Coordinates of C-alpha atoms and ligand atoms in Angstrom, one line a residue:
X225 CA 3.0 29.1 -8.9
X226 CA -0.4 27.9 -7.2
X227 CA -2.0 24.5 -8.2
X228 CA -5.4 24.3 -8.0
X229 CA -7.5 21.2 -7.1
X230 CA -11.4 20.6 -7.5
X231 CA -13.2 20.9 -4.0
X232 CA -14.3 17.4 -4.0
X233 CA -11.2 16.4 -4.1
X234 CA -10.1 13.9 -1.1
X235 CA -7.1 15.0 1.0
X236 CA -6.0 12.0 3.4
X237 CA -3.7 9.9 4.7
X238 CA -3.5 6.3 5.1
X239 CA -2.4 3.6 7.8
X240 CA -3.5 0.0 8.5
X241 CA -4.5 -2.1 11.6
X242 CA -1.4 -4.0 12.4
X243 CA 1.0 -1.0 12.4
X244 CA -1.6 1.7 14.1
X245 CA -3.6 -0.3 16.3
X246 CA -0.9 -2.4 18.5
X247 CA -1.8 -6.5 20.1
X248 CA -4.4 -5.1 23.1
X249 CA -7.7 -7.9 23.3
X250 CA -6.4 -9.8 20.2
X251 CA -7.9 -13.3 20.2
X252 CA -5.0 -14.5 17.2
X253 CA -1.9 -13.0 16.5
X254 CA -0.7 -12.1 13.1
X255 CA 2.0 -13.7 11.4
X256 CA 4.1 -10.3 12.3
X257 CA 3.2 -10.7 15.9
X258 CA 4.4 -14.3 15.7
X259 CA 7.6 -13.1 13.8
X260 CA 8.4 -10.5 16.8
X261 CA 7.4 -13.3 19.5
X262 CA 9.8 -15.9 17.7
X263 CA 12.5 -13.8 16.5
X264 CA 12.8 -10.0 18.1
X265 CA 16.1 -9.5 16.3
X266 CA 14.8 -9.1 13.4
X267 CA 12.9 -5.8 13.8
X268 CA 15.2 -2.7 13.9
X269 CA 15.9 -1.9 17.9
X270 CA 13.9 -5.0 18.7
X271 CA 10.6 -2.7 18.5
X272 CA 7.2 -4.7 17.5
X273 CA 3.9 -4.4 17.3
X274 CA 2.5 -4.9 20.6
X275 CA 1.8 -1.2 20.9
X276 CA 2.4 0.1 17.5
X277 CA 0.6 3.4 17.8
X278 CA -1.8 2.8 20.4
X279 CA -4.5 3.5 18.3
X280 CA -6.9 0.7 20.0
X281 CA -6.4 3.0 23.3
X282 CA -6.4 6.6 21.7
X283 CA -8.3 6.1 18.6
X284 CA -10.2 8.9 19.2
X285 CA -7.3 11.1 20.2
X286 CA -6.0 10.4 16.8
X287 CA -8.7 10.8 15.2
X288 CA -9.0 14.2 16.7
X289 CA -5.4 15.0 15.3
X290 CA -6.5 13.8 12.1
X291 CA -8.7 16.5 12.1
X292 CA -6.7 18.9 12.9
X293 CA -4.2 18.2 9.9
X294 CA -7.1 18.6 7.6
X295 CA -7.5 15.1 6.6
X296 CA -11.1 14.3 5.0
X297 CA -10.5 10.8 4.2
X298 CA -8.4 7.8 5.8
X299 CA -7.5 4.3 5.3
X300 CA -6.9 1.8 7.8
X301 CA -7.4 -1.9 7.8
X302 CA -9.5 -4.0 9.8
X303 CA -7.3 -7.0 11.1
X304 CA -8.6 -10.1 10.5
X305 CA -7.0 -11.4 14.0
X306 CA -9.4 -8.9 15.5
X307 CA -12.3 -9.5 14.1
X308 CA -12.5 -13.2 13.6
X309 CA -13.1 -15.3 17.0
X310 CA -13.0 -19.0 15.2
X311 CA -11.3 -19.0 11.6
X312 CA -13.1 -22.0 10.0
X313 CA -16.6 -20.9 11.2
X314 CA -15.8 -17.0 10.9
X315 CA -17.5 -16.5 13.8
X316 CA -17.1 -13.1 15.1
X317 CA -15.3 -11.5 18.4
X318 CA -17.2 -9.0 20.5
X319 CA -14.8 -7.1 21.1
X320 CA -13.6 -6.4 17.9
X321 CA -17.2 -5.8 16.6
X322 CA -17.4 -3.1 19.3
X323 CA -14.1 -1.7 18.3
X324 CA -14.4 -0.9 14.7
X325 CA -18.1 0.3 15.0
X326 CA -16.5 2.6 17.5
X327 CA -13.5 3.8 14.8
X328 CA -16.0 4.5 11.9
X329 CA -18.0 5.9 14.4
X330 CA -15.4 8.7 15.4
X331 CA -14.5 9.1 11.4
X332 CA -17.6 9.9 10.6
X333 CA -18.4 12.3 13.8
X334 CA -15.4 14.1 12.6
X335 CA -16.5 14.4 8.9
X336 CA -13.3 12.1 7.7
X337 CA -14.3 9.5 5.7
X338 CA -13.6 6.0 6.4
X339 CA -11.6 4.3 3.2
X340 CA -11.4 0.3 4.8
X341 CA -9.1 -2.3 3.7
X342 CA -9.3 -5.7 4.4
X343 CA -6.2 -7.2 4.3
X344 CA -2.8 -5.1 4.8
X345 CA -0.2 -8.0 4.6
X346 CA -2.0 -9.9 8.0
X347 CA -3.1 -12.7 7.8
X348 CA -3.7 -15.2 10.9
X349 CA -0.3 -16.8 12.1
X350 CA -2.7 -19.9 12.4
X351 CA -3.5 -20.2 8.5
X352 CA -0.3 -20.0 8.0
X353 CA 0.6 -23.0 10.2
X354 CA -1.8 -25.2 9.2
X355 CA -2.3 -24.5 5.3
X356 CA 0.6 -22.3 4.2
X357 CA -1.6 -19.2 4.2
X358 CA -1.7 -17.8 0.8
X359 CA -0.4 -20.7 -0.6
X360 CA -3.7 -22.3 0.0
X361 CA -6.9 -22.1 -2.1
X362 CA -9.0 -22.9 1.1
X363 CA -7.3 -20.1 2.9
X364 CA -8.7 -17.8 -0.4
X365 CA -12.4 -19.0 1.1
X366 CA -12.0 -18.2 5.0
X367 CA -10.3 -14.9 3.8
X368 CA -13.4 -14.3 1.8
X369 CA -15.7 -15.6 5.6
X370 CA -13.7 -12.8 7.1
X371 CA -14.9 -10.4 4.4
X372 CA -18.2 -11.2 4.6
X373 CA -18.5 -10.0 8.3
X374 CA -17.1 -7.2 7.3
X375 CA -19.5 -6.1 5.0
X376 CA -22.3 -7.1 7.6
X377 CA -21.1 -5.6 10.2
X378 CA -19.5 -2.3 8.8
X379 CA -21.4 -2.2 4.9
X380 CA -24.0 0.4 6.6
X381 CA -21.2 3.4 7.1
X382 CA -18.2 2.2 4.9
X383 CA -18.7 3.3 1.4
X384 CA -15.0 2.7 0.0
X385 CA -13.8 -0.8 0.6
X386 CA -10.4 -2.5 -0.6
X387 CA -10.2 -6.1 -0.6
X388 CA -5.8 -5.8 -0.3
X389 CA -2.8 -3.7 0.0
X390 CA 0.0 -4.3 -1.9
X391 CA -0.6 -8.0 -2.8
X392 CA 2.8 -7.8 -5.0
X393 CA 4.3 -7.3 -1.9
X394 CA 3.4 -10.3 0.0
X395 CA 4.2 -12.2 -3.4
X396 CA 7.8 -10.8 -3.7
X397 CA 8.7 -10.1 0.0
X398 CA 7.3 -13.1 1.4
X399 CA 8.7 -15.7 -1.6
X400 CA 11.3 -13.9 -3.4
X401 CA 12.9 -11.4 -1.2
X402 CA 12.4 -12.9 2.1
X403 CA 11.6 -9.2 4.0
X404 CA 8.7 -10.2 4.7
X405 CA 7.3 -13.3 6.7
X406 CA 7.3 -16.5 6.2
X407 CA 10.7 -15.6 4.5
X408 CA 11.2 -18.1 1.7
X409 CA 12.7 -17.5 -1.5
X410 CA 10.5 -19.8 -3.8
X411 CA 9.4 -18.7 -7.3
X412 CA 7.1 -21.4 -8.1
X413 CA 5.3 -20.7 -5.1
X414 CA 5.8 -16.5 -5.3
X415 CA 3.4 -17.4 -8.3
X416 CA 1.0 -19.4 -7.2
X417 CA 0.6 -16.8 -4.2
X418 CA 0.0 -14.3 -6.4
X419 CA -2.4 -16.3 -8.5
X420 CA -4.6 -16.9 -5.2
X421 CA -4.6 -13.8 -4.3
X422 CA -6.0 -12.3 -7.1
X423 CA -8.6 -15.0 -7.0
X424 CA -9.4 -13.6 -3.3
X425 CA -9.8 -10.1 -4.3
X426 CA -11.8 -10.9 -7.4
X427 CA -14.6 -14.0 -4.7
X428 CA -14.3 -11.0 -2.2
X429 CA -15.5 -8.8 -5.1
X430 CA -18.4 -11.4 -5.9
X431 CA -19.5 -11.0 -2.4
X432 CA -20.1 -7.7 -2.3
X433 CA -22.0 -7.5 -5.4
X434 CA -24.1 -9.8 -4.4
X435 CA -24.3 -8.4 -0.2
X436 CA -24.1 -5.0 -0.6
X437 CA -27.1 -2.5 0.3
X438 CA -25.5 0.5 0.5
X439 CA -26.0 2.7 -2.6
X440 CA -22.9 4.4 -3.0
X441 CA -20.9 1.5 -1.5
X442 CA -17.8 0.4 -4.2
X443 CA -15.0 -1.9 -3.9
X444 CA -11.2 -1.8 -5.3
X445 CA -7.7 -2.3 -4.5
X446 CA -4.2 -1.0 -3.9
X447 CA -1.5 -1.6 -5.8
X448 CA 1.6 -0.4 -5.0
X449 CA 3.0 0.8 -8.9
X450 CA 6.9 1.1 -10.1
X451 CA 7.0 2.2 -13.6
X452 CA 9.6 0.5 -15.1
X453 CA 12.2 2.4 -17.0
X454 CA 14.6 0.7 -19.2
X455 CA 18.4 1.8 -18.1
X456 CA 19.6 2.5 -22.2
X457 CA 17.3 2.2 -25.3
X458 CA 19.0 -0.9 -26.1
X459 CA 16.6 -3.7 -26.8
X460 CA 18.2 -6.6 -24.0
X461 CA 17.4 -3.3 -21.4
X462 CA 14.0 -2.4 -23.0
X463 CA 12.5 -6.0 -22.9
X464 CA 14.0 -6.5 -19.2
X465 CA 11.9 -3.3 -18.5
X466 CA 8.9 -4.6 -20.0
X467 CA 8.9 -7.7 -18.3
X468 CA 9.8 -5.9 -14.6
X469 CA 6.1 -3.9 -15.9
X470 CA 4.2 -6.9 -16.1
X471 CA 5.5 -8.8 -13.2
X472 CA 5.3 -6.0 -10.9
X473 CA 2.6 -3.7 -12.0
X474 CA 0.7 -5.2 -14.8
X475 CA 0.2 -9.0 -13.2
X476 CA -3.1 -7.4 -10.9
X477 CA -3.2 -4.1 -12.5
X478 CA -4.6 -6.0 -15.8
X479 CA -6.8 -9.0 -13.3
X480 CA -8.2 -6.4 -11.5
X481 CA -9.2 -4.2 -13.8
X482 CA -9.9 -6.0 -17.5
X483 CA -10.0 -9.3 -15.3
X484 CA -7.3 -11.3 -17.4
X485 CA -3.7 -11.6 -16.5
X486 CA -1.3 -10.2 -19.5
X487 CA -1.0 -13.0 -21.9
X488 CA 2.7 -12.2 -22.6
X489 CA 3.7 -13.1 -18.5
X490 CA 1.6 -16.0 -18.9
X491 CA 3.6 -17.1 -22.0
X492 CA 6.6 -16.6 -20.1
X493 CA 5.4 -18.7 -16.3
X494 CA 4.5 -21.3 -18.8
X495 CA 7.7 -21.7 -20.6
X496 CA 9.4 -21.5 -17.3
X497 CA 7.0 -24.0 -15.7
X498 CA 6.1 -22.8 -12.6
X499 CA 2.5 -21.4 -14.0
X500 CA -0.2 -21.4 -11.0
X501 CA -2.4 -24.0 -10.4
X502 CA -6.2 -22.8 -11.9
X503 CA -9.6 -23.7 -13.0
X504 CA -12.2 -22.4 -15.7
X505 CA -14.6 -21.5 -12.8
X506 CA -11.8 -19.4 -10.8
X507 CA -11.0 -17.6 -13.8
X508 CA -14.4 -16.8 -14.9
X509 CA -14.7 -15.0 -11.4
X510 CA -11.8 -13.3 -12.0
X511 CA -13.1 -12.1 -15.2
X512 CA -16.3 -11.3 -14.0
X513 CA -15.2 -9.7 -10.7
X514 CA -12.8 -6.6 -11.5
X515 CA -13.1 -3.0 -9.2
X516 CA -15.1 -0.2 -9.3
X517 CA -11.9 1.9 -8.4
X518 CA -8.0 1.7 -8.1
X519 CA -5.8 3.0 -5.2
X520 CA -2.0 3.7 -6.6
X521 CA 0.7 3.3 -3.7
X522 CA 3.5 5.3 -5.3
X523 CA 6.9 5.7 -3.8
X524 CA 9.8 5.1 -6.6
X525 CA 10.3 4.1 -10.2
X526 CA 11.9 1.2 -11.2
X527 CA 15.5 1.0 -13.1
X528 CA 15.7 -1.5 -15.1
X529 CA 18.5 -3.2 -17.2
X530 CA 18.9 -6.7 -18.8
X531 CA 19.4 -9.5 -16.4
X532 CA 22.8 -10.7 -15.1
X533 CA 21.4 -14.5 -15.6
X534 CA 19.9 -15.9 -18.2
X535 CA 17.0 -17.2 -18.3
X536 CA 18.0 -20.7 -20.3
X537 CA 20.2 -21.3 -17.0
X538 CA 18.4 -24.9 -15.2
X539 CA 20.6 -24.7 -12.9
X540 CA 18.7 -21.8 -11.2
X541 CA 15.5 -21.7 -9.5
X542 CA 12.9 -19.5 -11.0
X543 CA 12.8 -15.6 -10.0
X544 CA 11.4 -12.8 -12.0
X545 CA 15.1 -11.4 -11.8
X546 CA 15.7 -14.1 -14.8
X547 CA 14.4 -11.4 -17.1
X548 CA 15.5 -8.7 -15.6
X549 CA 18.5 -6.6 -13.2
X550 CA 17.9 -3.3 -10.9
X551 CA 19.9 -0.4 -12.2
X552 CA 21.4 2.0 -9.7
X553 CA 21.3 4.9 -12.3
X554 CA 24.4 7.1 -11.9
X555 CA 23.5 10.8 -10.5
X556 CA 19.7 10.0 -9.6
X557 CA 18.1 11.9 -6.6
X558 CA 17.7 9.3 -3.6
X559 CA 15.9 9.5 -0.1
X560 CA 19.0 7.7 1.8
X561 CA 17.0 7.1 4.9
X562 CA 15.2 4.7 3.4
X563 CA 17.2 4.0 0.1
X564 CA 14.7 4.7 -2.4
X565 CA 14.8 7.0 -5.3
X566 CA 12.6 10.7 -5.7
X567 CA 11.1 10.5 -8.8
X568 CA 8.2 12.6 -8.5
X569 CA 7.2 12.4 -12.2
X570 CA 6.8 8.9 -12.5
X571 CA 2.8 9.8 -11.2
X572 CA 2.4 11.7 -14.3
X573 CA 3.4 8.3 -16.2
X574 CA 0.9 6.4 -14.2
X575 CA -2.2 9.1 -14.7
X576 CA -1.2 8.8 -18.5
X577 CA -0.8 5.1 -18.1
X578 CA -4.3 4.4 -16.4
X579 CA -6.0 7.0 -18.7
X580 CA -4.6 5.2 -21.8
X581 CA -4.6 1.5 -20.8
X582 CA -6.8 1.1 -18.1
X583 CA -9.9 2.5 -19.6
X584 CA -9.3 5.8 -16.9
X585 CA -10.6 4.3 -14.3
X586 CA -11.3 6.0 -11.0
X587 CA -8.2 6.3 -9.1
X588 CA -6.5 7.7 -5.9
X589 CA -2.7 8.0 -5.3
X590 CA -3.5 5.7 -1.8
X591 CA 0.0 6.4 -0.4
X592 CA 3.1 8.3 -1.3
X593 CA 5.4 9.5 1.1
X594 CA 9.4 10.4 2.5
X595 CA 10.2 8.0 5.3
X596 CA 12.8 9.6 6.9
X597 CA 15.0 8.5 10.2
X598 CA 16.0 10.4 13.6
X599 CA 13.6 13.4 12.9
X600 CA 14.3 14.7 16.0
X601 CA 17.1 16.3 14.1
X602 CA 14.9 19.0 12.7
X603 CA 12.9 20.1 16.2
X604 CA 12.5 23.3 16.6
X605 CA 13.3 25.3 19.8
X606 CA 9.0 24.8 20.2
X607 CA 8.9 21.1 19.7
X608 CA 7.6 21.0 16.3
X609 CA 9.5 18.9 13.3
X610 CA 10.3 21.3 10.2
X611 CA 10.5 18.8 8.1
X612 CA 10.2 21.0 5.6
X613 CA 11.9 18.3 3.1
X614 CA 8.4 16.3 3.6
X615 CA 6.0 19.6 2.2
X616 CA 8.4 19.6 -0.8
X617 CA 8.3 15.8 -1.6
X618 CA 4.2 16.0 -1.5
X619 CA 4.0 19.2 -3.5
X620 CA 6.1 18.0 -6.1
X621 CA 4.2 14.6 -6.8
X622 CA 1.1 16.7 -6.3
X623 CA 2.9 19.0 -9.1
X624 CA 3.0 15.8 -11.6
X625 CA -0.5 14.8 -10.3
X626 CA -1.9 17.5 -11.0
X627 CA -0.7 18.1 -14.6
X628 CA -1.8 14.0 -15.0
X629 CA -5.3 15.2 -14.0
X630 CA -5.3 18.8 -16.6
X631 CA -4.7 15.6 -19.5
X632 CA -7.9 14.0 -18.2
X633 CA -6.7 11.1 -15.4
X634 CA -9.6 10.5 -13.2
X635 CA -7.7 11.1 -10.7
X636 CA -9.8 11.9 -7.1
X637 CA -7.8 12.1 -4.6
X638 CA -4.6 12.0 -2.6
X639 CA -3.6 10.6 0.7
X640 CA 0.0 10.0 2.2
X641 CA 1.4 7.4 3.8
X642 CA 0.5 8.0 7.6
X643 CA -1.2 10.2 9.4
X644 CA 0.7 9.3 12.4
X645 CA 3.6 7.7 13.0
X646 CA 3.8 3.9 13.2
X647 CA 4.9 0.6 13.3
X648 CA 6.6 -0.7 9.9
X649 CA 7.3 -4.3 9.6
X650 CA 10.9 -5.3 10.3
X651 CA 11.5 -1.5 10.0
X652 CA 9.5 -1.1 12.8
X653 CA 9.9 2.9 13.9
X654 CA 13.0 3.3 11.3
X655 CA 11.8 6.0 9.3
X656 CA 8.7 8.0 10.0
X657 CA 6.6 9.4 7.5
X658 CA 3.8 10.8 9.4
X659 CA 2.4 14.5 9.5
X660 CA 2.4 13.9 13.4
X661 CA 5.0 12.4 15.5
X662 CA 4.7 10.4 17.7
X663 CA 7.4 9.7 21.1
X664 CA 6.7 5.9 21.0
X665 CA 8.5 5.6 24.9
X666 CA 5.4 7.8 26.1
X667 CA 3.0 7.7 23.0
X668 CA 2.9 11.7 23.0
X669 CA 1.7 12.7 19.5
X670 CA 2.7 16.1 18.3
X671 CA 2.0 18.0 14.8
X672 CA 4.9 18.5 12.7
X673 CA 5.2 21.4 10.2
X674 CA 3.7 19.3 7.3
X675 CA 0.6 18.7 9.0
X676 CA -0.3 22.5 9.7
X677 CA 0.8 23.2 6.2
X678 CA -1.5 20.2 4.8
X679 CA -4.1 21.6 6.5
X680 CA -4.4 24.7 4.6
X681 CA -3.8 22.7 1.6
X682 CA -7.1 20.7 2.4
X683 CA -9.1 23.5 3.5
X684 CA -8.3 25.8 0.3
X685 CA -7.6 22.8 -2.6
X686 CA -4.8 24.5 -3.5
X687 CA -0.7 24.7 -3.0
X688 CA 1.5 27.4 -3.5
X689 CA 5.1 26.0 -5.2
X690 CA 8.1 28.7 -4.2
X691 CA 9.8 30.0 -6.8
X692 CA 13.1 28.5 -5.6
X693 CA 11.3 24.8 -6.5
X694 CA 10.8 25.9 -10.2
X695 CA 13.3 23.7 -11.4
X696 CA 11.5 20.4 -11.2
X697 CA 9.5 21.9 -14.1
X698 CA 12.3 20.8 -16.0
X699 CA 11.9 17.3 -15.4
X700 CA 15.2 17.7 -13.1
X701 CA 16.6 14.9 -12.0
X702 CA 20.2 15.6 -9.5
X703 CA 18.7 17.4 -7.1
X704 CA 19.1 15.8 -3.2
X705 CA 17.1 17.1 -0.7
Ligands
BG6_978 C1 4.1 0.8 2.1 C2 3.3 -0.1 2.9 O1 4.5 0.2 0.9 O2 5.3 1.2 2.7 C3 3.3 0.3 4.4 O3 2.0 -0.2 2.5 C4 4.7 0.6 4.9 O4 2.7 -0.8 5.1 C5 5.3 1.7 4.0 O5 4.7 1.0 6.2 C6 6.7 2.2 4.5 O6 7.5 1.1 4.6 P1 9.0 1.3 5.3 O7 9.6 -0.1 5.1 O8 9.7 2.3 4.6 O9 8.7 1.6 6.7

């Protein structure tokens, strides 16, 4: 079976500053650098960022890679620690200046197109010190500074912008699930986080409209998606489901894109009184203030059944998992390196759900990917990784894409999560999930199968599906790899 895909179609990968670039000529540190300075234990084998990928060394190494694994378009980030010299003035730093012109630079020399995020978890540890970071409305106004020098400084070459990455994860891990810094576990908070953040994305939106000169130039954001599904038809599991849906995916799905959050999670926040703090001005931005285009960070579903607490309980501080409990469903196909589930038809449901819902918006799946640990396992006696187990994972969410796209999803593009190797939060060089290695003692960067097989895919639109892999037409669901 072949799948063919249009030839403007964009075939990438994505990274981000923090995790690619590593600390070299940073002014401020990030809260993750603070994290590794302050406690080192935390970070599996004690690795951090300092050198992450090297990328501020051998960015144009990389990029050359890049090229070679066929890769026409790529996210990164541009760290706000970089580029900002004083935080309160938004002054600029020189160096940093110098050093993303250079990166877009090298993109564009090698015809890869430069998709640039603005905010990939990082924040200055120094915001967070003195105002609580994201807890802070003011913070929402120097994060929109920061923006506006990017736009200056970079608006003339950068057509695709993205004003975050995964806000729902700095909500949930930072407040909720403590893996990510700061680390607290505080609903009421978690929500007004979320609330500001929002309100960031939608000024930082408003800024752009009003800056931009570049014709083409557009603006959106990346939401990493879970499509909920209920563990039984039962109605206690169903409405559990539904409310995972709009706390997880449908809180900035819906703001950013119809500019209102759902009024049923708003019912609930209320109720439970721990509804942000807002104004009729904030929310007229929002409203007025939604993308031009949505990136879709999909990695697993989400199992839901009804909640092991209830939600009457005072006794308990507020979480979303009031409404809610994960469901470990018997048999289902997991990636045990990194403990999540392969669910590669879940994109289908998000295609149908963004052509139906969101008015089919533009969209891109912005990362997907198999993190998988100790791939020196599967070296071949010539050095190359046959991680043949990656080339199946992609083709079989490109399968599901695909057939998402034949119903009419505006679907554009697809990039994987990384092009090379690198530096993951507290996971730090667990699992890798590039299409090139990378030896992080000497910073030796080698091709693996996948890359040389993505490459074709890129340069003909098209991927061949073995007959052997005909099974997850049947919307199979046991199968490990
Ligand atoms: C994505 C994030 O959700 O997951 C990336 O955007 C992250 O920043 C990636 O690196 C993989 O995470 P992990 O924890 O499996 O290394």
């Amino acid at each position: 079976m072949e799948l063919q895909f249009n030839s403007e179609f964009w075939w990438g990968a994505a990274t981000s500053g923090p995790q690619s670039e590593g600390r070299f000529h940073k002014k401020h540190a990030n809260q993750y650098d603070y994290w590794y300075e302050t406690k080192p234990e935390e970070f599996y084998n004690y690795v951090g960022p300092d050198t992450a990928s090297n990328f501020y060394n051998s960015f144009k190494e990389d990029i050359a890679l890049m090229k070679e694994v066929g890769l026409n378009s790529v996210r990164t980030s541009i760290q706000w620690s970089r580029l900002i010299d004083d935080l309160e003035e938004g002054t600029v730093n020189e160096d940093g200046v110098r050093f993303y012109n250079e990166v877009i630079d090298e993109f564009l020399k090698n015809n890869i197109r430069p998709i640039v995020n603005l905010c990939h978890f990082d924040i200055p540890i120094e915001l967070y010190q003195k105002y609580g970071g994201w807890e802070s409305k003011y913070v929402v106004d120097l994060y929109v500074k920061f923006a506006a020098q990017c736009f200056r400084f970079f608006g003339d070459r950068v057509v695709d912008w993205i004003t975050f990455n995964e806000p729902i994860v700095i909500v949930s891990g930072g407040y909720l699930s403590q893996s990510h810094f700061p680390k607290l576990k505080d609903g009421k908070k978690a929500v007004q986080v979320a609330y500001n953040l929002q309100l960031a994305s939608a000024k930082c939106i408003e800024l752009f409209r009003k800056t931009n000169k570049n014709p083409n130039g557009r603006i959106g954001i990346i939401l990493n998606l879970t499509p909920s599904y209920p563990a039984t038809n039962n109605e206690e599991d169903q409405k559990a489901a539904q409310f995972a849906d709009l706390w997880a995916n449908r809180l900035f799905l819906d703001a950013s894109i119809k500019g209102e959050f759902p009024e049923e999670l708003l019912q609930i926040l209320k109720k439970d009184n721990v509804l942000w703090k807002t104004t009729y001005e904030e929310l007229k931005i929002i409203k007025e203030n939604t993308i031009d285009y949505l990136g879709v960070n999909y990695y697993h579903p989400h199992r839901v059944q009804k909640p092991a607490v209830s939600s009457n309980s005072l006794a308990i501080e507020w979480t979303p998992e009031l409404y809610y409990n994960d469901y470990d469903m018997p048999g289902r196909r997991m990636n045990m390196d990194r403990n999540w589930e392969i669910y590669p038809q879940a994109i289908y449901d998000i295609a149908k759900n963004i052509k139906e819902n969101y008015g089919n918006i533009p969209w891109f799946v912005s990362e997907n990917g198999m993190g998988v640990s100790r791939e020196e396992r599967f070296l071949d006696e010539k050095g190359v990784i046959q991680d043949d187990y990656r080339i199946q994972y992609i083709s079989e969410h490109l399968y599901w894409l695909k057939k998402g796209i034949e119903k009419g999803s505006n679907c554009f593009g697809y990039h994987m999560w990384t092009p090379i190797d690198c530096w993951s939060w507290s996971n730090a060089y667990k699992n890798r999930y590039g299409f090139i290695s990378n030896n992080i003692s000497t910073q030796i960067k080698t091709i693996k199968k996948s890359g040389y097989w993505f490459k074709e895919v890129a340069e003909s639109g098209m991927i061949r599906m073995p007959d052997e892999w005909k099974s997850f037409e049947k919307l199979e669901n046991k199968k490990t790899i």
